[in-house]
Amino acid sequence: NAFGVDREFLARELGFDGVTSNSIDATCDRDFVVEFLMWNTMLLTHLSQLAEDLIITNLLKGVTIDDAYATGSSLMPQKKNPDALELLRGKAGIALGRAVGLTATLKGLPRAYNKDLQEDKIPLFEGVDTVKDCLAIATGVIATMKLNPEMLMKALCPEMLATDLADYLVRKGVPFRETHHISGACVRLAEESNVSIDTLTLEQLQNIDSRFGEDVMDVWDYEVSVERKNSIGGTARSSVQKQIDDCLAYAATL
């Protein structure tokens, strides 16, 4: 301006952190909107991944989605459709479209203000409303769903423990690059014999590698397998509990 207005004084009075350093950039900059839309997209992408996990687990009857967040099938009375989760999953693509759409608008503009910039309002406001609704729905789904441990156990298969078979030999001093191939040979034998890998006999395993001992049969224990992964970020109960505690501690600071 040409009147000597003290912009820093105005900024303080209005509660701003400071003033913009360039007036042309200030009128056309929408980085803050794009940045919000990108973080909005990332959040909804993670919610979409969570929703997909739960949709699959619901299909396997590993979880029961509360009736408030599911509907019955019009054809199959035994089927429960996880509508809320499917809608959550669908919102991620729309969010990405908003971020890409506004960025595409910005990339073709010269500096300073252009009327195209008023198009930032729709994706911004819609993004805020959508993410608030999605968080509320996700919270409700998680708070009300019930786990079905027996069905979750049925979804496990012994082939998941093939790496544990390799780890068994690693603990006996065999390099993993070698145990990986040995474990693969055991998987192949089971497939060729049309049997589950955990039904292979000690003799069959020793025919593949003589370093397998009688205690190798202890490998086929899902609980033991989970508890062995006790490093930071692992699957052991203590590790998972630490992850939960860390999340709760961080949430308490928000």
XYZ file of C-alpha atoms in Angstrom:
254
model
C 0.000 0.000 0.000
C 1.032 3.584 -0.488
C -0.054 4.878 2.922
C 2.601 3.565 5.264
C 0.298 1.102 7.023
C 2.162 -0.902 9.631
C 1.379 -4.447 8.463
C 3.177 -6.088 11.387
C 1.002 -4.107 13.820
C -2.112 -5.186 11.938
C -0.950 -8.802 11.974
C -0.500 -8.705 15.762
C -3.892 -7.078 16.284
C -5.597 -9.667 14.100
C -3.845 -12.592 15.776
C -1.681 -13.628 12.807
C 1.774 -15.145 13.220
C 3.334 -12.635 10.850
C 3.044 -10.976 7.473
C 3.584 -12.279 3.969
C 6.856 -11.208 2.411
C 5.544 -10.755 -1.135
C 2.169 -9.259 -2.021
C 1.868 -10.928 -5.439
C 2.553 -14.347 -3.946
C 0.151 -13.657 -1.093
C -2.780 -13.110 -3.450
C -2.249 -16.274 -5.481
C -0.792 -18.710 -2.976
C -3.057 -21.663 -2.205
C -0.354 -23.987 -0.895
C -2.119 -24.204 2.452
C -5.278 -25.502 0.760
C -3.391 -28.054 -1.365
C -1.387 -29.172 1.655
C -4.583 -29.685 3.652
C -6.137 -31.640 0.787
C -3.066 -33.868 0.511
C -3.053 -34.624 4.240
C -6.796 -35.139 3.964
C -6.140 -37.643 1.174
C -3.494 -39.487 3.192
C -5.771 -39.786 6.207
C -8.660 -41.105 4.122
C -6.283 -43.462 2.301
C -5.273 -45.002 5.626
C -8.926 -45.210 6.664
C -9.648 -46.876 3.325
C -6.953 -49.490 3.976
C -8.377 -50.125 7.443
C -11.856 -50.416 5.951
C -10.623 -52.952 3.378
C -8.968 -55.038 6.108
C -12.219 -55.079 8.061
C -14.324 -55.808 4.972
C -12.211 -58.890 4.240
C -12.234 -59.953 7.896
C -16.006 -59.452 7.997
C -16.292 -61.695 4.933
C -14.353 -64.364 6.832
C -16.660 -63.848 9.837
C -13.649 -62.785 11.880
C -15.470 -59.667 13.064
C -19.124 -58.816 13.464
C -20.058 -55.329 12.299
C -22.787 -53.691 14.379
C -26.170 -53.361 12.667
C -25.862 -49.576 12.897
C -23.046 -49.728 10.336
C -24.230 -52.616 8.149
C -27.290 -53.682 6.203
C -28.817 -57.008 5.307
C -28.779 -58.329 1.773
C -31.964 -57.944 -0.285
C -31.458 -61.479 -1.581
C -29.433 -63.419 0.981
C -30.752 -63.109 4.564
C -27.559 -64.542 6.082
C -25.393 -61.834 4.499
C -24.450 -58.636 6.307
C -23.109 -55.889 4.065
C -20.495 -53.608 5.706
C -21.927 -50.508 4.034
C -20.195 -47.974 6.261
C -16.789 -49.512 5.552
C -17.421 -49.619 1.823
C -18.389 -45.957 1.854
C -15.254 -45.105 3.844
C -13.177 -46.964 1.279
C -14.797 -45.027 -1.536
C -14.091 -41.604 -0.023
C -10.309 -41.902 -0.449
C -10.524 -41.729 -4.239
C -12.766 -38.671 -4.089
C -10.323 -36.965 -1.716
C -7.434 -37.646 -4.073
C -9.492 -36.192 -6.907
C -10.002 -32.955 -4.974
C -6.274 -32.579 -4.297
C -5.276 -33.346 -7.882
C -8.063 -31.178 -9.293
C -7.079 -28.037 -7.395
C -3.388 -28.614 -8.082
C -4.185 -28.904 -11.794
C -6.022 -25.580 -11.605
C -3.067 -23.883 -9.925
C -0.410 -25.192 -12.286
C -1.782 -23.231 -15.242
C -2.130 -19.847 -13.550
C 0.176 -16.850 -13.818
C 1.221 -15.214 -10.581
C -1.083 -12.771 -8.723
C -4.832 -13.207 -8.305
C -6.991 -14.903 -10.922
C -10.679 -15.685 -10.666
C -9.905 -19.408 -11.036
C -8.677 -19.313 -7.431
C -12.220 -19.090 -6.092
C -12.498 -22.777 -7.002
C -10.450 -23.593 -3.904
C -13.505 -23.235 -1.675
C -15.483 -26.256 -2.866
C -12.765 -28.917 -2.433
C -11.608 -27.370 0.843
C -15.030 -27.204 2.481
C -16.095 -30.577 1.115
C -12.806 -32.056 2.313
C -13.321 -30.768 5.851
C -16.903 -32.044 6.032
C -16.016 -35.434 4.546
C -13.069 -36.179 6.816
C -15.053 -35.210 9.929
C -17.857 -37.574 8.914
C -15.433 -40.365 8.016
C -13.611 -40.141 11.337
C -16.919 -40.276 13.206
C -18.048 -43.322 11.219
C -14.719 -45.128 11.594
C -14.784 -44.489 15.329
C -18.292 -45.893 15.565
C -17.449 -48.999 13.545
C -14.407 -49.815 15.666
C -16.117 -49.070 18.982
C -19.109 -51.303 18.254
C -17.675 -54.213 16.250
C -17.055 -57.560 17.943
C -14.145 -59.913 17.337
C -14.755 -63.588 16.669
C -11.554 -65.324 17.843
C -12.651 -68.798 16.721
C -13.286 -67.654 13.153
C -10.032 -65.692 13.118
C -8.173 -68.853 14.108
C -9.893 -70.778 11.316
C -8.557 -68.246 8.824
C -4.973 -69.181 9.723
C -3.103 -71.699 7.606
C 0.134 -73.598 8.403
C 1.835 -72.260 5.261
C 1.974 -68.912 7.054
C 4.636 -70.488 9.283
C 6.999 -71.422 6.446
C 9.278 -68.543 7.464
C 9.303 -69.899 11.026
C 10.582 -73.152 9.555
C 13.457 -71.203 8.027
C 14.019 -69.345 11.304
C 14.225 -72.684 13.125
C 17.372 -73.560 11.176
C 18.742 -70.034 11.547
C 18.666 -70.548 15.311
C 20.791 -73.632 14.699
C 23.404 -71.512 12.931
C 22.342 -72.004 9.311
C 22.458 -68.786 7.202
C 19.024 -67.492 6.233
C 19.983 -67.388 2.548
C 20.252 -71.175 2.833
C 17.270 -71.797 5.114
C 15.045 -69.816 2.766
C 15.623 -72.386 0.018
C 15.213 -75.281 2.460
C 11.878 -73.922 3.667
C 10.816 -73.457 0.049
C 11.636 -77.105 -0.638
C 9.382 -78.123 2.279
C 6.553 -76.004 0.885
C 7.017 -77.556 -2.543
C 6.982 -81.097 -1.105
C 3.729 -80.368 0.726
C 2.144 -78.933 -2.425
C 3.281 -81.870 -4.568
C 1.977 -84.300 -1.940
C -1.284 -82.333 -1.706
C -0.987 -82.089 2.074
C -0.700 -79.290 4.611
C 2.920 -78.413 5.377
C 2.435 -79.052 9.100
C 1.588 -82.709 8.358
C 5.013 -83.447 6.870
C 6.746 -86.033 9.013
C 10.111 -85.573 10.681
C 11.510 -88.138 8.258
C 10.283 -86.144 5.268
C 11.763 -82.945 6.665
C 15.086 -84.621 7.416
C 15.196 -85.995 3.868
C 15.242 -82.358 2.775
C 17.765 -81.307 5.433
C 19.255 -83.502 8.139
C 19.576 -80.581 10.556
C 15.861 -80.698 11.331
C 15.417 -82.172 14.817
C 12.422 -83.559 16.685
C 11.709 -80.105 18.150
C 10.965 -78.786 14.647
C 7.365 -79.877 15.183
C 7.041 -77.069 17.738
C 7.252 -74.633 14.827
C 3.585 -75.232 13.948
C 2.290 -73.153 16.844
C 0.773 -69.812 15.834
C 0.975 -68.345 19.337
C 4.671 -69.179 19.660
C 5.323 -67.715 16.217
C 3.626 -64.444 17.145
C 5.369 -64.154 20.505
C 8.831 -64.682 18.983
C 8.492 -61.409 17.060
C 9.074 -59.285 20.155
C 11.224 -56.500 18.747
C 9.910 -52.941 18.441
C 6.981 -52.959 16.039
C 6.656 -56.742 16.241
C 3.629 -58.970 16.731
C 4.273 -60.187 20.287
C 1.692 -59.079 22.837
C 4.234 -56.900 24.613
C 5.245 -55.205 21.360
C 1.654 -54.600 20.274
C 0.787 -53.238 23.714
C 3.705 -50.811 23.475
C 2.435 -49.628 20.095
C -1.006 -49.046 21.619
C 0.481 -47.223 24.614
C 2.588 -45.019 22.317
C -0.484 -44.118 20.247
C -2.501 -43.260 23.339
C 0.352 -41.182 24.748
C 0.638 -39.250 21.491
C -3.135 -38.762 21.276
C -3.089 -37.294 24.791
C -0.813 -34.489 23.551
C -3.199 -33.384 20.804
